[in-house]
Amino acid sequence: MQAQTNSETPTEQQSNPRGFYLGAQAHSPLMWGDLFSLGKETRPGYGGGVFAGYTIGGWFSPELSFDYGIGRLGAKEHQINDYFNKAGIIKYVQYAPTDMKLGDIYSKAQYMQAGLRLQMGLVSLIRGGHYTPFDIELAPAIYAQKFSPTLYAAADNKKLDGYGIAESGWNYAAGGDLGLRYRFSPKVSAHLRGGLLWMRNEAFEGVNNDPLWRVNLMANASVGVTFHLGKTAPNPVKTDGQTSMVPPAPDDSDQKAAEAERLRQEQLAREQAEKEAQAKMLADAEKQRMADAEAKAKAYQNEVAALRIPPVYFRRGSAVIHKDINEENLNEILRVLHAYPETAIRIEGWCDVTGTERINALLSQQRADSLRNYLTGKGINSQRFVSAKGMGVDEVGGYSQEARRVVVTLSLE
């Protein structure tokens, strides 16, 4: 009877996984040195890696890892006018014609690193290694690193051959990370980490300061998955001096997976609805902008068409502009042309019925050319003139001064 009571009232839960594990992760580094990932522009890097370790006591895991990544760095605002030479040394002023400004380049720093992490599950430590779905992990770490940086022109993304410190030997880095872990089951878990490393390499980005010392840092955000190869055994329990094994808790991983999938689908639906609403808002705004621009252009076109520009009059047989009879009209013409700089200009010259057809054709063209030359001399751009044409005789004007004129019209072309 006593044995039955002991089996029905277990006092401890299943333990965390122990033994070997393998995993993979993706990460995004941000770097600080002589150039910066968070400089004039934000340039996050990317990469990935694999790792393997051994869990002791359900909370402590020495781990070996290998990562490959690419960091992207550029100049900060206060550096954009500093110079560096082809050897990659920052000199702040230009000493040679081949020296370039830091603001005109950016760096892609490829790197490999292999290291040792000493990972500790803090929640698991407090709970004595009992099974914990969520855990907070802290890990000091040390790495061996090798960088192969390449410099590029910021304007056209072309590689700058012959510039910078192309490659350096292996060096070390030290730091650590803090992360969260979620165990989907005793065999599979995922982590999200943020870490910070101090790097000994002084020229990891391809340029270097003089003197050779800066604080070189790498901040790294990573997400990964771990597969536990060891066994998850029940914890021993002592009851009335007897040691027994508590059966494992029921496996509800399928139910949790179904709930996680339902939440994921709801999140995707919300995100899709937000995207569609935002796309509609942008489309409506663009449609309104185009309508406003079209209305504005139409109003401007009507305004130009309604302009009444006074003519310039000439004395009989002359193509000379006389200011005594045209000063007010010339000033008004110049005012209108300056007020509407986007318009095209057409000039038509006319004559009265005096003279032959050949003389009047020549004289009307001379009058048109005379006004065009006058206007360009007053600062009107010559490329605005579409035509300056002699129209010959104005039969309606007859012998009057109204017939001896040059007319200016404007249009949008």
Short mmCIF file of N, CA, C and O in Angstrom, two decimals, residues 239-286:
data_model
loop_
_atom_site.label_atom_id
_atom_site.label_comp_id
_atom_site.label_asym_id
_atom_site.label_seq_id
_atom_site.Cartn_x
_atom_site.Cartn_y
_atom_site.Cartn_z
N THR A 239 11.96 8.24 -1.33
CA THR A 239 10.74 8.19 -0.54
C THR A 239 10.89 7.08 0.49
O THR A 239 11.07 5.91 0.13
N ASP A 240 10.81 7.44 1.78
CA ASP A 240 10.95 6.48 2.87
C ASP A 240 12.26 5.70 2.78
O ASP A 240 12.32 4.48 2.97
N GLY A 241 13.33 6.43 2.40
CA GLY A 241 14.63 5.79 2.32
C GLY A 241 14.83 4.97 1.08
O GLY A 241 15.89 4.36 0.90
N GLN A 242 13.81 4.85 0.20
CA GLN A 242 13.92 4.07 -1.03
C GLN A 242 14.11 5.01 -2.22
O GLN A 242 13.53 6.10 -2.28
N THR A 243 14.95 4.63 -3.16
CA THR A 243 15.19 5.41 -4.36
C THR A 243 14.38 4.84 -5.50
O THR A 243 14.47 3.63 -5.79
N SER A 244 13.55 5.66 -6.12
CA SER A 244 12.74 5.21 -7.26
C SER A 244 12.89 6.21 -8.38
O SER A 244 13.48 7.27 -8.22
N MET A 245 12.37 5.88 -9.55
CA MET A 245 12.44 6.76 -10.72
C MET A 245 11.05 7.27 -11.05
O MET A 245 10.10 6.48 -11.15
N VAL A 246 10.92 8.58 -11.20
CA VAL A 246 9.64 9.18 -11.54
C VAL A 246 9.41 9.06 -13.04
O VAL A 246 10.31 9.36 -13.83
N PRO A 247 8.27 8.59 -13.46
CA PRO A 247 8.03 8.46 -14.91
C PRO A 247 8.11 9.83 -15.60
O PRO A 247 7.80 10.85 -15.00
N PRO A 248 8.53 9.85 -16.84
CA PRO A 248 8.57 11.13 -17.57
C PRO A 248 7.18 11.74 -17.68
O PRO A 248 6.17 11.04 -17.70
N ALA A 249 7.17 13.06 -17.71
CA ALA A 249 5.90 13.76 -17.88
C ALA A 249 5.34 13.46 -19.27
O ALA A 249 6.09 13.15 -20.21
N PRO A 250 4.01 13.51 -19.43
CA PRO A 250 3.41 13.26 -20.75
C PRO A 250 3.98 14.19 -21.81
O PRO A 250 4.22 15.38 -21.55
N ASP A 251 4.21 13.66 -22.99
CA ASP A 251 4.76 14.45 -24.10
C ASP A 251 3.64 15.22 -24.79
O ASP A 251 2.78 14.63 -25.46
N ASP A 252 3.61 16.54 -24.55
CA ASP A 252 2.58 17.39 -25.19
C ASP A 252 3.18 18.22 -26.31
O ASP A 252 2.68 19.29 -26.64
N SER A 253 4.29 17.73 -26.90
CA SER A 253 4.97 18.51 -27.94
C SER A 253 4.09 18.71 -29.17
O SER A 253 4.12 19.77 -29.81
N ASP A 254 3.26 17.69 -29.53
CA ASP A 254 2.37 17.85 -30.70
C ASP A 254 1.35 18.95 -30.46
O ASP A 254 1.06 19.76 -31.35
N GLN A 255 0.79 18.98 -29.24
CA GLN A 255 -0.19 20.02 -28.93
C GLN A 255 0.46 21.41 -28.95
O GLN A 255 -0.12 22.36 -29.48
N LYS A 256 1.66 21.49 -28.41
CA LYS A 256 2.36 22.78 -28.43
C LYS A 256 2.70 23.18 -29.85
O LYS A 256 2.60 24.36 -30.21
N ALA A 257 3.10 22.21 -30.66
CA ALA A 257 3.42 22.53 -32.05
C ALA A 257 2.18 23.02 -32.80
O ALA A 257 2.24 23.96 -33.59
N ALA A 258 1.01 22.37 -32.54
CA ALA A 258 -0.23 22.80 -33.20
C ALA A 258 -0.61 24.22 -32.76
O ALA A 258 -1.04 25.04 -33.57
N GLU A 259 -0.45 24.50 -31.45
CA GLU A 259 -0.76 25.85 -30.96
C GLU A 259 0.19 26.89 -31.56
O GLU A 259 -0.22 27.98 -31.95
N ALA A 260 1.47 26.53 -31.66
CA ALA A 260 2.44 27.45 -32.26
C ALA A 260 2.11 27.72 -33.72
O ALA A 260 2.23 28.85 -34.21
N GLU A 261 1.68 26.66 -34.45
CA GLU A 261 1.32 26.85 -35.85
C GLU A 261 0.08 27.74 -35.99
O GLU A 261 0.00 28.58 -36.90
N ARG A 262 -0.90 27.53 -35.07
CA ARG A 262 -2.10 28.38 -35.12
C ARG A 262 -1.74 29.85 -34.88
O ARG A 262 -2.22 30.75 -35.60
N LEU A 263 -0.90 30.11 -33.90
CA LEU A 263 -0.47 31.49 -33.63
C LEU A 263 0.31 32.06 -34.80
O LEU A 263 0.18 33.25 -35.13
N ARG A 264 1.13 31.21 -35.43
CA ARG A 264 1.90 31.69 -36.59
C ARG A 264 0.98 32.07 -37.74
O ARG A 264 1.18 33.10 -38.40
N GLN A 265 -0.04 31.25 -38.00
CA GLN A 265 -0.98 31.55 -39.07
C GLN A 265 -1.75 32.84 -38.78
O GLN A 265 -2.00 33.65 -39.69
N GLU A 266 -2.15 33.03 -37.52
CA GLU A 266 -2.84 34.28 -37.16
C GLU A 266 -1.93 35.49 -37.37
O GLU A 266 -2.38 36.53 -37.86
N GLN A 267 -0.66 35.34 -36.99
CA GLN A 267 0.28 36.44 -37.19
C GLN A 267 0.48 36.74 -38.67
O GLN A 267 0.53 37.92 -39.08
N LEU A 268 0.58 35.67 -39.49
CA LEU A 268 0.72 35.88 -40.94
C LEU A 268 -0.50 36.58 -41.51
O LEU A 268 -0.38 37.46 -42.39
N ALA A 269 -1.69 36.21 -41.04
CA ALA A 269 -2.92 36.86 -41.53
C ALA A 269 -2.94 38.34 -41.15
O ALA A 269 -3.32 39.19 -41.97
N ARG A 270 -2.54 38.64 -39.92
CA ARG A 270 -2.49 40.05 -39.51
C ARG A 270 -1.48 40.83 -40.34
O ARG A 270 -1.75 41.96 -40.78
N GLU A 271 -0.31 40.25 -40.57
CA GLU A 271 0.72 40.94 -41.35
C GLU A 271 0.25 41.17 -42.78
O GLU A 271 0.50 42.22 -43.37
N GLN A 272 -0.44 40.16 -43.36
CA GLN A 272 -0.93 40.31 -44.73
C GLN A 272 -1.98 41.42 -44.80
O GLN A 272 -1.98 42.22 -45.75
N ALA A 273 -2.87 41.47 -43.81
CA ALA A 273 -3.89 42.53 -43.80
C ALA A 273 -3.25 43.90 -43.67
O ALA A 273 -3.66 44.87 -44.33
N GLU A 274 -2.22 44.01 -42.84
CA GLU A 274 -1.53 45.29 -42.69
C GLU A 274 -0.83 45.69 -43.99
O GLU A 274 -0.85 46.86 -44.38
N LYS A 275 -0.21 44.71 -44.67
CA LYS A 275 0.46 45.01 -45.94
C LYS A 275 -0.55 45.49 -46.99
O LYS A 275 -0.28 46.44 -47.73
N GLU A 276 -1.70 44.82 -47.06
CA GLU A 276 -2.71 45.22 -48.05
C GLU A 276 -3.25 46.61 -47.74
O GLU A 276 -3.47 47.42 -48.66
N ALA A 277 -3.48 46.92 -46.46
CA ALA A 277 -3.97 48.25 -46.10
C ALA A 277 -2.94 49.31 -46.42
O ALA A 277 -3.28 50.39 -46.93
N GLN A 278 -1.68 49.01 -46.14
CA GLN A 278 -0.62 49.97 -46.44
C GLN A 278 -0.47 50.18 -47.95
O GLN A 278 -0.29 51.30 -48.42
N ALA A 279 -0.56 49.07 -48.72
CA ALA A 279 -0.45 49.19 -50.17
C ALA A 279 -1.60 50.03 -50.73
O ALA A 279 -1.39 50.85 -51.64
N LYS A 280 -2.81 49.85 -50.22
CA LYS A 280 -3.95 50.63 -50.68
C LYS A 280 -3.77 52.11 -50.33
O LYS A 280 -4.07 53.00 -51.14
N MET A 281 -3.28 52.37 -49.13
CA MET A 281 -3.05 53.75 -48.73
C MET A 281 -2.01 54.43 -49.63
O MET A 281 -2.19 55.57 -50.06
N LEU A 282 -0.93 53.68 -49.95
CA LEU A 282 0.10 54.25 -50.83
C LEU A 282 -0.44 54.47 -52.24
O LEU A 282 -0.13 55.47 -52.88
N ALA A 283 -1.26 53.51 -52.73
CA ALA A 283 -1.83 53.65 -54.07
C ALA A 283 -2.78 54.86 -54.13
O ALA A 283 -2.76 55.63 -55.10
N ASP A 284 -3.61 55.03 -53.09
CA ASP A 284 -4.52 56.19 -53.06
C ASP A 284 -3.74 57.50 -53.00
O ASP A 284 -4.10 58.48 -53.66
N ALA A 285 -2.67 57.51 -52.21
CA ALA A 285 -1.86 58.72 -52.11
C ALA A 285 -1.20 59.05 -53.44
O ALA A 285 -1.14 60.22 -53.86
N GLU A 286 -0.69 58.01 -54.14
CA GLU A 286 -0.05 58.24 -55.44
C GLU A 286 -1.07 58.72 -56.47
O GLU A 286 -0.78 59.61 -57.29
#
